[in-house]
XYZ file of C-alpha atoms in Angstrom:
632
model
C 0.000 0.000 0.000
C 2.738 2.754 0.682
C 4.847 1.515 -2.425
C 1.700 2.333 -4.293
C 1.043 6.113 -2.933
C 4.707 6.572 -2.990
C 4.424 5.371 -6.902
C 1.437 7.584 -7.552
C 3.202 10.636 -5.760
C 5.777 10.093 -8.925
C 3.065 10.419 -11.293
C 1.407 12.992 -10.132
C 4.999 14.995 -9.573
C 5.270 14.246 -13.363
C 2.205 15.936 -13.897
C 2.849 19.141 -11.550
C 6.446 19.267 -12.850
C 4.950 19.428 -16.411
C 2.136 22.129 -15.291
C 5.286 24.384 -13.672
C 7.162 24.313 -16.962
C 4.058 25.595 -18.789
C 3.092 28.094 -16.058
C 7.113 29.385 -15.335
C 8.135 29.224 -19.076
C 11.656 29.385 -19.657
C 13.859 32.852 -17.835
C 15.186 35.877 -19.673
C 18.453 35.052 -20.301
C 19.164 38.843 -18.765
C 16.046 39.585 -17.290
C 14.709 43.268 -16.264
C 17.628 44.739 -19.031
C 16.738 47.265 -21.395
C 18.278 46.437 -24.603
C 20.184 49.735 -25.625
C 21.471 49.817 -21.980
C 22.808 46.395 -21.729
C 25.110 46.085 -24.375
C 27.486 48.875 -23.611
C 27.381 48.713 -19.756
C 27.466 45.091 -19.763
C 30.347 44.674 -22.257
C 32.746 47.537 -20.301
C 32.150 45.900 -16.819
C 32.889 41.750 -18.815
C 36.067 43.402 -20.183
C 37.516 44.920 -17.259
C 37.122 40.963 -15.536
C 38.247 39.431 -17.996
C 41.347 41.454 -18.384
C 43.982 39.342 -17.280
C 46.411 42.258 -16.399
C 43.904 44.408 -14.385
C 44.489 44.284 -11.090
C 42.045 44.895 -8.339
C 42.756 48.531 -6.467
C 44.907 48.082 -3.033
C 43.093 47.967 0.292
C 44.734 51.409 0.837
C 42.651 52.539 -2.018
C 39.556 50.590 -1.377
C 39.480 52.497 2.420
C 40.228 56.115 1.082
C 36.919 55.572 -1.068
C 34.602 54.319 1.766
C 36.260 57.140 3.955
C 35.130 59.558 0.614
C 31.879 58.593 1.100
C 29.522 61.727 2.633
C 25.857 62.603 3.406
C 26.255 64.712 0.502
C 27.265 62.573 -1.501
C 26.783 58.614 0.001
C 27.350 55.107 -1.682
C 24.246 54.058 -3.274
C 25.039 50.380 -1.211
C 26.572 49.771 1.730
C 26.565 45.888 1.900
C 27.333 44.405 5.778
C 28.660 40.926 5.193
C 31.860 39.219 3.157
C 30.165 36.271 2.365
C 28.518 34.455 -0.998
C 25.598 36.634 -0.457
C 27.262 40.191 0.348
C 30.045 39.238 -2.308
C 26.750 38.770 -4.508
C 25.080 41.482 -3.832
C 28.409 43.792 -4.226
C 28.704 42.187 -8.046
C 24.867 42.635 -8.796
C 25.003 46.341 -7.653
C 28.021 47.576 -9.163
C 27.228 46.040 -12.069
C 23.786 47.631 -12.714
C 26.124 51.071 -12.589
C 25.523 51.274 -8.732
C 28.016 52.941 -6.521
C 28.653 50.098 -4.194
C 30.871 49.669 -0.980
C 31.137 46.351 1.532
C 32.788 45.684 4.612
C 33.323 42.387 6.314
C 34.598 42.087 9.714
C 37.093 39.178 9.474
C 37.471 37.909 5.309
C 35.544 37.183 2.864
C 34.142 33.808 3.042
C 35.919 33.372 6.565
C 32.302 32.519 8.125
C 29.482 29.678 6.567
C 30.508 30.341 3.050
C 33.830 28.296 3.206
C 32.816 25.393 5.773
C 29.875 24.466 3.015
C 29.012 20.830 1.569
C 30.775 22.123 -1.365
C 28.027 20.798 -3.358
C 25.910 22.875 -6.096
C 22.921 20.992 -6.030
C 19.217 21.321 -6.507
C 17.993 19.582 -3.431
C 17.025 15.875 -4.423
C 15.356 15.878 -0.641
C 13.281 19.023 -1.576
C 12.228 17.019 -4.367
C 11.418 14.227 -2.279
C 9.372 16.277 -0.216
C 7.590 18.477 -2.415
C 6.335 14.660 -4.179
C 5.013 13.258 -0.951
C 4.200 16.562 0.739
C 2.545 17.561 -2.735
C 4.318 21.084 -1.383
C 4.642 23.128 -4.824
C 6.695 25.447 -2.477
C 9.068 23.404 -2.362
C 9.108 21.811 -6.137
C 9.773 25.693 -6.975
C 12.758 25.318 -4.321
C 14.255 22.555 -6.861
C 13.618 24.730 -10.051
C 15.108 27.684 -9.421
C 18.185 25.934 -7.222
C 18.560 23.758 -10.505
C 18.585 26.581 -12.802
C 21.079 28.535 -10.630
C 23.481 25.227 -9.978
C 23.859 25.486 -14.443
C 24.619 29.234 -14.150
C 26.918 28.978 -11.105
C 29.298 26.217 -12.892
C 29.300 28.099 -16.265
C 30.178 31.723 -14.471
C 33.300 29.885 -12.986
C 33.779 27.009 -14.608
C 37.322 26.760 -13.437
C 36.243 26.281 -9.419
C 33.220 24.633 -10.074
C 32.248 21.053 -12.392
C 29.877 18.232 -12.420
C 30.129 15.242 -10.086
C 28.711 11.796 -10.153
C 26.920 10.803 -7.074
C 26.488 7.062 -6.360
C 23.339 5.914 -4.421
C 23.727 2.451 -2.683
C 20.158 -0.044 -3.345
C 20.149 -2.783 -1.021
C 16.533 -4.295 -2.571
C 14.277 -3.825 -5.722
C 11.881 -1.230 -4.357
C 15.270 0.854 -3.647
C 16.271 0.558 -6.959
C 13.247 1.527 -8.659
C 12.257 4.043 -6.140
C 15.534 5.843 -6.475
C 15.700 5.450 -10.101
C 12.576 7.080 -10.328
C 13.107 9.502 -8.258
C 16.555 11.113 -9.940
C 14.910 10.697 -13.349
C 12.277 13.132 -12.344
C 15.452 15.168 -10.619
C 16.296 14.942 -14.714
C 13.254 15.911 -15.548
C 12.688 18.684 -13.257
C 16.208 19.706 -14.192
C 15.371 20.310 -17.854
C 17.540 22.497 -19.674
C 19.396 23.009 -17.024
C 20.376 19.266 -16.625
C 24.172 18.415 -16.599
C 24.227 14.600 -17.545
C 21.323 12.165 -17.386
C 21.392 10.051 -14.554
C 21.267 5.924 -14.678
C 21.409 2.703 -12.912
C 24.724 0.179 -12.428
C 24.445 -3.355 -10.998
C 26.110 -4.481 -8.271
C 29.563 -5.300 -10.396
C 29.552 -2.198 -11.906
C 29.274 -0.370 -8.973
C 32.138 -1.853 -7.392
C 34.830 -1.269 -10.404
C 33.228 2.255 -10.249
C 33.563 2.686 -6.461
C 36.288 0.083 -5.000
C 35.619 0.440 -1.211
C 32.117 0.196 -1.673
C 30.597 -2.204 0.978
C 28.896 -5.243 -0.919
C 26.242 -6.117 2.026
C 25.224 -3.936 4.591
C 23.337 -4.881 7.771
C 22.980 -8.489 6.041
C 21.270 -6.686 3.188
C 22.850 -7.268 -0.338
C 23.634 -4.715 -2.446
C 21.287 -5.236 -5.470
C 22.616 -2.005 -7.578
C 23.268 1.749 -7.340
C 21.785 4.876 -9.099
C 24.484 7.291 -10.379
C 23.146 11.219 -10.877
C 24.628 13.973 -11.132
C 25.026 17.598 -9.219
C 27.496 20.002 -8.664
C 30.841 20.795 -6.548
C 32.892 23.954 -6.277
C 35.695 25.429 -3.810
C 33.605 27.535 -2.405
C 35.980 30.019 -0.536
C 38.075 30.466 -3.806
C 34.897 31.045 -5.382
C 33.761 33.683 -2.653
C 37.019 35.583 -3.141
C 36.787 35.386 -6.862
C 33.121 37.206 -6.099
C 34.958 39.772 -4.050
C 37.472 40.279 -6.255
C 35.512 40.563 -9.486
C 32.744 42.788 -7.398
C 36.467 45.303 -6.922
C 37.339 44.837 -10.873
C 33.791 45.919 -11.719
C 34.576 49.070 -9.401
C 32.985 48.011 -6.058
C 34.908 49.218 -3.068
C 35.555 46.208 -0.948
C 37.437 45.731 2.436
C 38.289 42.980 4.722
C 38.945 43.149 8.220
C 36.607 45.858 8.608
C 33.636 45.678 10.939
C 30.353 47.701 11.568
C 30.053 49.141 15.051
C 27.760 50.989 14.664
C 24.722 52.829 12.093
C 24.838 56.260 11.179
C 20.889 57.562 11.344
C 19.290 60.340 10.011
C 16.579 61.391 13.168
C 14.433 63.341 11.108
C 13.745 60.965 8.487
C 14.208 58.112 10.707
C 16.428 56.046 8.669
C 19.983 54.524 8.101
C 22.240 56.577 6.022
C 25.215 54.691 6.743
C 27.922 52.795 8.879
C 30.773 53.492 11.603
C 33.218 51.093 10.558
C 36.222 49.716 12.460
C 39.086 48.604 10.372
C 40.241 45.670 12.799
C 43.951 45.582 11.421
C 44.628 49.054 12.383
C 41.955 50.266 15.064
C 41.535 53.162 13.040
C 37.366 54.585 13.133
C 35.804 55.481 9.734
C 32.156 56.750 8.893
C 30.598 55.243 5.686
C 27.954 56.831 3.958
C 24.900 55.390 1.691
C 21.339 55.408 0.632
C 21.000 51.634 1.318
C 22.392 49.239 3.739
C 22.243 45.605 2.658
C 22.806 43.232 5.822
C 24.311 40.107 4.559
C 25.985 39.134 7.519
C 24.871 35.206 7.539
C 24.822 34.071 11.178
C 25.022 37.360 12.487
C 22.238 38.998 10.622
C 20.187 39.522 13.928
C 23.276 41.153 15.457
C 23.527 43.205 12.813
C 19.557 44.121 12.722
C 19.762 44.719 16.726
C 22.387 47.361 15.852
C 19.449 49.535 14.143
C 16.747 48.086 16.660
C 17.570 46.783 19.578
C 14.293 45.256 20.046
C 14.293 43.442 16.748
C 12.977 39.790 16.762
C 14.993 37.159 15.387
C 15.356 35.640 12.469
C 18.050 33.146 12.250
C 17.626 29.534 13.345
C 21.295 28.502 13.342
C 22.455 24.798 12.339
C 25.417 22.666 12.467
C 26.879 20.867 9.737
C 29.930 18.854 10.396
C 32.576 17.924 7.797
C 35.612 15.750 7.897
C 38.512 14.981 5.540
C 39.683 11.629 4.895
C 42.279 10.389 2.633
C 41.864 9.789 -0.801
C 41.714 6.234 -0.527
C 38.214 5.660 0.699
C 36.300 6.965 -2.476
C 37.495 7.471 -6.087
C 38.541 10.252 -7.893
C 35.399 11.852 -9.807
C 32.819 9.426 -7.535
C 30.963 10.359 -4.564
C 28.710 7.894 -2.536
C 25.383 9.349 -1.339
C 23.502 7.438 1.019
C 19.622 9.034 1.167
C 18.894 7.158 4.965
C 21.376 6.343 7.066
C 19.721 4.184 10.133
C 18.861 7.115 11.880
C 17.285 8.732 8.763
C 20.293 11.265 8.217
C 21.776 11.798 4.739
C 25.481 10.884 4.869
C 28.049 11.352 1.849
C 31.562 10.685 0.949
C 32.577 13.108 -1.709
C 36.074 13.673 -3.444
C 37.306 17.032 -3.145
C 41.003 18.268 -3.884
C 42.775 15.358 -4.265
C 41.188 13.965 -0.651
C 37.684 12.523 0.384
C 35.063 14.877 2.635
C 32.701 13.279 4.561
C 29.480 14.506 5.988
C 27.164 15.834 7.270
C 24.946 16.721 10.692
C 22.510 18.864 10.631
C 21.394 19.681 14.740
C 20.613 23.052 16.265
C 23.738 24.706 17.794
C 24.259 28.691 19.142
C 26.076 31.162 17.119
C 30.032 31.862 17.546
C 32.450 33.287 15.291
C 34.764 29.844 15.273
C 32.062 26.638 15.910
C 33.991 23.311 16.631
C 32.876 20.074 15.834
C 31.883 18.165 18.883
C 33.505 14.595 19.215
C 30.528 13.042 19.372
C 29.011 14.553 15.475
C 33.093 13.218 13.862
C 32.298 9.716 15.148
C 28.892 9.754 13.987
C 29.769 10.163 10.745
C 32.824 8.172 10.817
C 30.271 5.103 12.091
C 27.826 5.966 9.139
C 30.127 5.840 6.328
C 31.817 2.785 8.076
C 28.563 0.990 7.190
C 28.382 1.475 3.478
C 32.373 0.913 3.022
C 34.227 -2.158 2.932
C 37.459 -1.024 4.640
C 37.165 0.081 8.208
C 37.588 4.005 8.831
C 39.217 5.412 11.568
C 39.421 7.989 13.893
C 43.418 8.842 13.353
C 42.463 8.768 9.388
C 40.860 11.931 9.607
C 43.268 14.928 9.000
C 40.613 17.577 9.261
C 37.168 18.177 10.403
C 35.385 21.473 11.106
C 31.619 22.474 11.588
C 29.799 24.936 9.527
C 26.914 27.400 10.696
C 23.801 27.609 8.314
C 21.756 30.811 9.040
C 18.204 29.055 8.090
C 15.280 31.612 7.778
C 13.262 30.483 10.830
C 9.569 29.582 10.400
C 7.565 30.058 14.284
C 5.664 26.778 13.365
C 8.953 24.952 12.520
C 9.512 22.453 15.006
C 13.239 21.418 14.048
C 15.699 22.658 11.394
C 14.694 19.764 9.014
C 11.274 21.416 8.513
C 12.934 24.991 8.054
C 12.969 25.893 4.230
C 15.969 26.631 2.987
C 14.320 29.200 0.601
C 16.303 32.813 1.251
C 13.581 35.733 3.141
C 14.568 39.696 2.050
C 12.915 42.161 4.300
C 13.606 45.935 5.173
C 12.301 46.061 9.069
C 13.892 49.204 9.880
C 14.236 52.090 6.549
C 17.044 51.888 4.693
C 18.519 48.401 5.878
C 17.759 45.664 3.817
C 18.222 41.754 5.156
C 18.812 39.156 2.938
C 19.393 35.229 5.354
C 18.567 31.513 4.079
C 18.748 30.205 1.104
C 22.112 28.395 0.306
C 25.289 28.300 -1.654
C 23.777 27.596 -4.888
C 21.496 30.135 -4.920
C 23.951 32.869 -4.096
C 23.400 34.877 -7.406
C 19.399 35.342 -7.287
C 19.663 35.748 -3.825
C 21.917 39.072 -4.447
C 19.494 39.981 -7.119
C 16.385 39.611 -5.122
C 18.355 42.329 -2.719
C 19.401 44.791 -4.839
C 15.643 44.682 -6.270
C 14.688 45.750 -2.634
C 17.572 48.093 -2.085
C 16.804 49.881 -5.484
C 13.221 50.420 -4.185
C 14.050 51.550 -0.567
C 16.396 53.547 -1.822
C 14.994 54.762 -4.708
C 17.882 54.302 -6.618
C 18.839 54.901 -10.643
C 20.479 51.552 -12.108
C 21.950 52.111 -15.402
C 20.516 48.504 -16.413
C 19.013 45.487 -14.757
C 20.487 42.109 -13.552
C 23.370 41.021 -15.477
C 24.626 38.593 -13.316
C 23.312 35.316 -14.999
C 25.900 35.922 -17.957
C 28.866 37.525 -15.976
C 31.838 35.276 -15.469
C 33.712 35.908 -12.480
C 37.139 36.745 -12.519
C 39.703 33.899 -13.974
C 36.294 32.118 -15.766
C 36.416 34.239 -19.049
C 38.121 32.434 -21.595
C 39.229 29.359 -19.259
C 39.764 26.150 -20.457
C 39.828 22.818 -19.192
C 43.383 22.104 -20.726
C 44.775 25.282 -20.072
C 46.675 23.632 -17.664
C 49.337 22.179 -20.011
C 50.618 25.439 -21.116
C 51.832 25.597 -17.400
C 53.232 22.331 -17.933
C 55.366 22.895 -20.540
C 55.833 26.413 -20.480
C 56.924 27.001 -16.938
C 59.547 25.789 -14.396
C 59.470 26.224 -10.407
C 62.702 28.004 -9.320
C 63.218 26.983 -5.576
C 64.957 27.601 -3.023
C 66.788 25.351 -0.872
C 67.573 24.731 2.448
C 71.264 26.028 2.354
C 69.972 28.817 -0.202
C 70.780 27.312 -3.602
C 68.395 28.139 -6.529
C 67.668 24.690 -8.164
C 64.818 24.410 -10.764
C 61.771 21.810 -10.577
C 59.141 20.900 -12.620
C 55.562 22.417 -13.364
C 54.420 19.081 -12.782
C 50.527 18.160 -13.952
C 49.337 18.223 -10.777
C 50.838 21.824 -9.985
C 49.671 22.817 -12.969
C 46.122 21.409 -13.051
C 46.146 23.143 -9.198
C 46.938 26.742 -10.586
C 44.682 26.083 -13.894
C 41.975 25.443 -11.613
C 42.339 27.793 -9.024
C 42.972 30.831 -10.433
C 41.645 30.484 -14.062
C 43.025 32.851 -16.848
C 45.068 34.124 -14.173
C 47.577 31.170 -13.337
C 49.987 32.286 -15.566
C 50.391 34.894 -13.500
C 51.323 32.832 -10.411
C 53.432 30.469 -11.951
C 55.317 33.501 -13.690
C 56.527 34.255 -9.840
C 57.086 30.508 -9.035
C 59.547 30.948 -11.969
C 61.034 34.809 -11.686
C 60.977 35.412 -7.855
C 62.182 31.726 -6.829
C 58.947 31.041 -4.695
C 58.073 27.748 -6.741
C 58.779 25.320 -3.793
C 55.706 23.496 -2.071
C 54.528 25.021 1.277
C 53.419 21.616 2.173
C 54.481 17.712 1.713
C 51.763 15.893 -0.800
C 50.011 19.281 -1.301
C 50.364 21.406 -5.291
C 49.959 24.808 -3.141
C 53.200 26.859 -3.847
C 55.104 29.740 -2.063
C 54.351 31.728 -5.145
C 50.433 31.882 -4.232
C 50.960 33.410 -1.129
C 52.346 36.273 -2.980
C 50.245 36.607 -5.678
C 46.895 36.518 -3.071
C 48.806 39.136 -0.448
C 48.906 41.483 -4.090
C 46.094 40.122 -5.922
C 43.432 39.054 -3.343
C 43.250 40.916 -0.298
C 45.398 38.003 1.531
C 45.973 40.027 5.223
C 46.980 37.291 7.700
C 47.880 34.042 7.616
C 44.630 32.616 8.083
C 43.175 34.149 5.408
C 46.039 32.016 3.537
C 45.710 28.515 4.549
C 41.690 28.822 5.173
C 40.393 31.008 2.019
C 43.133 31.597 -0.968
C 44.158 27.912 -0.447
C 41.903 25.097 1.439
C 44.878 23.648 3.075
C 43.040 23.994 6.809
C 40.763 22.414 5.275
C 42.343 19.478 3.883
C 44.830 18.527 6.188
C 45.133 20.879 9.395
C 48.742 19.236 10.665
C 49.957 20.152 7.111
C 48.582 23.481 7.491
C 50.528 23.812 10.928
C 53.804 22.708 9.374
C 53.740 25.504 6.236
C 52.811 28.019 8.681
C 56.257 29.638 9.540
C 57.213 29.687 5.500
C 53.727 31.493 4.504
C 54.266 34.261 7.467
C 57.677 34.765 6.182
C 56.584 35.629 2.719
C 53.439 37.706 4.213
C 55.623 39.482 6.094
C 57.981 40.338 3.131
C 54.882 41.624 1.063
C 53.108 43.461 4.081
C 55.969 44.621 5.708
C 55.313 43.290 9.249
C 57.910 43.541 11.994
C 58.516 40.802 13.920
C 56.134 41.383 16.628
C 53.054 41.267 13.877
C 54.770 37.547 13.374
C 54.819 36.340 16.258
C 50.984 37.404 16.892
C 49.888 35.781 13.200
C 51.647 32.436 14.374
C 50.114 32.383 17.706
C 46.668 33.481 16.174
C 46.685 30.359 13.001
C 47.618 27.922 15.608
C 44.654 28.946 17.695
C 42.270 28.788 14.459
C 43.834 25.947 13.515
C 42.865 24.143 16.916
C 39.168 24.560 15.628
C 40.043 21.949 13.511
C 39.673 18.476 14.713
C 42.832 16.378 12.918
C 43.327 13.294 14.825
C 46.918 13.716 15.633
C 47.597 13.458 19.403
C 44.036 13.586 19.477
C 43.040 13.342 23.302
C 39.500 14.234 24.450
C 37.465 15.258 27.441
C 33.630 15.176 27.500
C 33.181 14.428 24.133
C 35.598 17.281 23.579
C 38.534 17.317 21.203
C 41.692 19.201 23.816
C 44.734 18.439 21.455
C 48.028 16.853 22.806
């Protein structure tokens, strides 16, 4: 009886799917653009990213403009938050012909936008919901995160691509359920689709997937349905936001927090910011007509600055990540298991050469650095130990860190499974604009969504409309997939060694496929100072990153402290935090040498990594105490 409704909720998802096509019609590939504006305003702000020797203006620069800024004559935006969203909303502005200034307190992408899933995906539970809920809410969820997850890989198609997803079928009804299930995902998809999805028996799974387990629980595995969805790295992609947002002629700065709003009485309404830039201690006042908070987490903080009294909004949760090697999945394979015994999702994913594992999803409180508790590590480390066929283990991991997801909260929600994960804009006080949920994929129509508001509040003048659906981010113009071997064989790594010999090495593939992919057109650059400046030595045993990158992101990207180094411009806290530890004196050194700190600013970036770094759980003289990771 329930595999029959469940069968007839497919149909009748057919049906609705089929309706929503008819009833949405296909989107404006620039929507809200008036012809003889968009060409010329669109084409000046594409060349100046895609310029591969522009260079974004110096942070000096960037803080002599907000400083600039006057009641007479304010921003048109002031956005309040570094992350996907603000970065979003910075791009979207500017690029309508907006004058547009953000701030973010620590860096961009140092909150929930680098700790993601680092998935681009639609929402296959959504799906699943929306079918069985017959919740059309929802089943719009799916369409517009599917058309965004297409526009998000083709704007930077050098940080993001298309990844198989294995789902394990341990009967029949499995297989045909899921089967079903991801061909409507297909369907639903549409245009936007990036490779049909499809079934594998049991053999065919395991030659695809190795360490897949072949019974589980004394159930057999019967088959597995491969779809497709897809991955980024998100904090590169966040800073390429930031840094395109600057190209287009945004004023952006790091390190720099709000303290405070700057209020007309009168009119009763922001007109601007007190910012605090937290490297100096030096007090600024930024003027604008708008304030967009995009602060994430801390949106509610950042609301209470203007009200006090103002209800909130944010229902934070947890999501918990670990790294394993590369050993327990494939390269180009991930293994997604719907149900876990406790009816959690769990995956196993590849990502930069190593496997991430995840993911929790529990109600936690808000902080600036969340840990993972001991307790959410081993759960997933028990899950995937079920579906695998080697035995995982605690001193395996080399990293593991937990994410905060600033859900829109719903009064009638009774846990953060039942929260949507649609995105809420609202102005509750004049002239600040909030923009919290939604999710990674969604990043762009979010931003659009709250520039729409902020051009209403503020009744600004927009030279065009929206043209962030066909704006490539910086390093995606003109990027190819085998751009890489022009590295290969047209650079060498000049390194230094120990007793301060230059020798040369090899642009190896995997360097160069490293560089190709994290920086785009712009590699060349970087491995032009691996080669001229002798910085083309590894920071880190087993890892492509090279000394030359923290150069080019302390000129290039806004790189202030070490942190921002092995957490944002490269993932390397990510991926392995005892490497991380280990490179830490070398990328200080060469900070130092482009920043010109003394040796006191040093010592206090080495004492403040290692402190960030004990956020993340590696299992190396792991010892714990109440479920709580306390290092050696």
């Amino acid at each position: 009886m329930a595999t029959a409704i469940r069968l007839r909720g497919f149909g009748a998802a057919i049906v609705a799917v089929a309706g929503a096509y008819g009833a949405m019609g296909l989107r404006d590939p620039i929507p809200n653009v008036v012809e003889s504006d968009r060409g010329e305003s669109f084409e000046s702000v594409r060349r100046k990213i895609a310029d591969v020797n522009a260079t974004v203006p110096s942070r000096e620069v960037q803080e002599f403009a907000l400083k600039g800024s006057s009641a007479a004559n304010p921003l048109d935006v002031l956005v309040v938050g570094g992350g996907a969203t603000g970065c979003g909303v910075a791009l979207d502005a500017v690029s309508r012909g907006l004058r547009v200034g953000l701030v973010e307190r620590e860096d961009f992408s140092s909150g929930t936008s680098s700790r993601s899933t680092k998935l681009i995906h639609g929402g296959v539970r959504y799906l699943e919901k929306a079918v069985f809920n017959f919740d059309y809410g929802q089943l719009k969820l799916v369409f517009h995160a599917l058309e965004e997850r297409k526009q998000v890989i083709e704007n930077a198609p050098h940080l993001c691509h298309a990844l198989p997803c294995m789902t394990p079928c341990f009967n029949w009804f499995e297989v045909v359920y899921y089967w079903m299930g991801l061909k409507l995902y297909d369907v639903v998809a549409g245009p936007r689709l990036l490779h049909l999805s499809r079934y594998y028996s049991a053999q065919e799974s395991f030659e695809l997937f190795p360490t897949l387990a072949k019974k589980v629980q004394d159930r057999i595995l019967k088959g597995t349905v491969v779809y497709y969805d897809g991955q980024m790295n998100d904090a590169r992609l966040n800073v390429g936001l930031a840094c395109t947002a600057a190209l287009a002629g945004a004023t952006v700065l790091n390190h720099a927090e709000v303290i405070a709003f700057l209020k007309d009485e009168v009119a009763d309404r922001i007109i601007g910011a007190r910012i605090r830039n937290n490297l100096s201690g030096e007090e600024f006042s930024a003027y604008a007509k708008v304030v967009v908070n995009a602060a994430g987490p801390f949106c509610d903080s950042v609301r209470r600055m203007a009200d006090k009294d103002a209800p909130a909004m944010i229902c934070p949760s947890s999501g918990v990540h670990i790294v394993l090697p590369d050993y327990y999945s494939p390269e180009g394979m991930g293994l997604i298991v719907p149900k876990t015994k406790d009816g959690r999702v769990i995956f196993m994913l590849p990502w930069l050469g190593r496997t991430i594992a995840g993911t929790t999803d529990s109600s936690t409180t808000i902080t600036m650095l969340p840990e993972p508790h001991e307790d959410e590590i081993q759960f997933i480390l028990d899950a995937i130990c079920d579906y695998l066929n080697v035995k995982v283990r605690r001193m395996d991991v080399l990293s593991a860190w937990s994410g905060i997801r600033p859900l829109a909260m719903d009064p009638s929600a009774k846990n953060t499974e039942s929260i949507s994960r649609d995105h809420v804009v609202f102005e509750d006080y004049p002239g600040l604009i909030t923009i919290t949920g939604g999710k990674w994929t969604t990043y762009r129509s979010m931003a659009e969504a709250a520039v729409d508001a902020a051009v209403m509040s503020g009744k600004l003048s927009p030279t065009n409309g929206c043209v962030t659906n066909h704006l490539k981010i910086v390093g995606g113009d003109g990027w190819d997939p085998a751009s890489f071997t022009v590295l290969a064989q047209h650079y060498v790594r000049m390194k230094k060694t120990y007793r301060g010999k230059i020798v040369p090495g090899a642009m190896d593939s995997a360097i160069a496929k490293h560089l190709a992919h994290s920086y785009g057109t712009l590699a060349q650059r970087v491995a032009a100072i691996a080669q001229n400046e002798n910085l083309g030595k590894r920071l880190a045993h087993g890892y492509p990153f090279l000394e030359a990158e923290v150069a080019y992101c302390a000129r290039h990207e806004y790189c202030e402290s070490a942190i921002d180094f092995i957490a944002r411009r490269s993932r390397l806290a990510f991926l392995d935090t005892d490497a991380a530890t280990r490179a830490l004196p070398r990328i200080i050194e060469i900070l130092a040498a482009e920043h010109q700190w003394d040796r006191s600013r040093r010592k206090v970036e080495l004492q403040k990594a290692k402190e960030f770094l004990e956020t993340f759980k590696s299992s190396k003289n792991a010892q714990f105490y109440d479920g709580k990771h306390t290092g050696s």
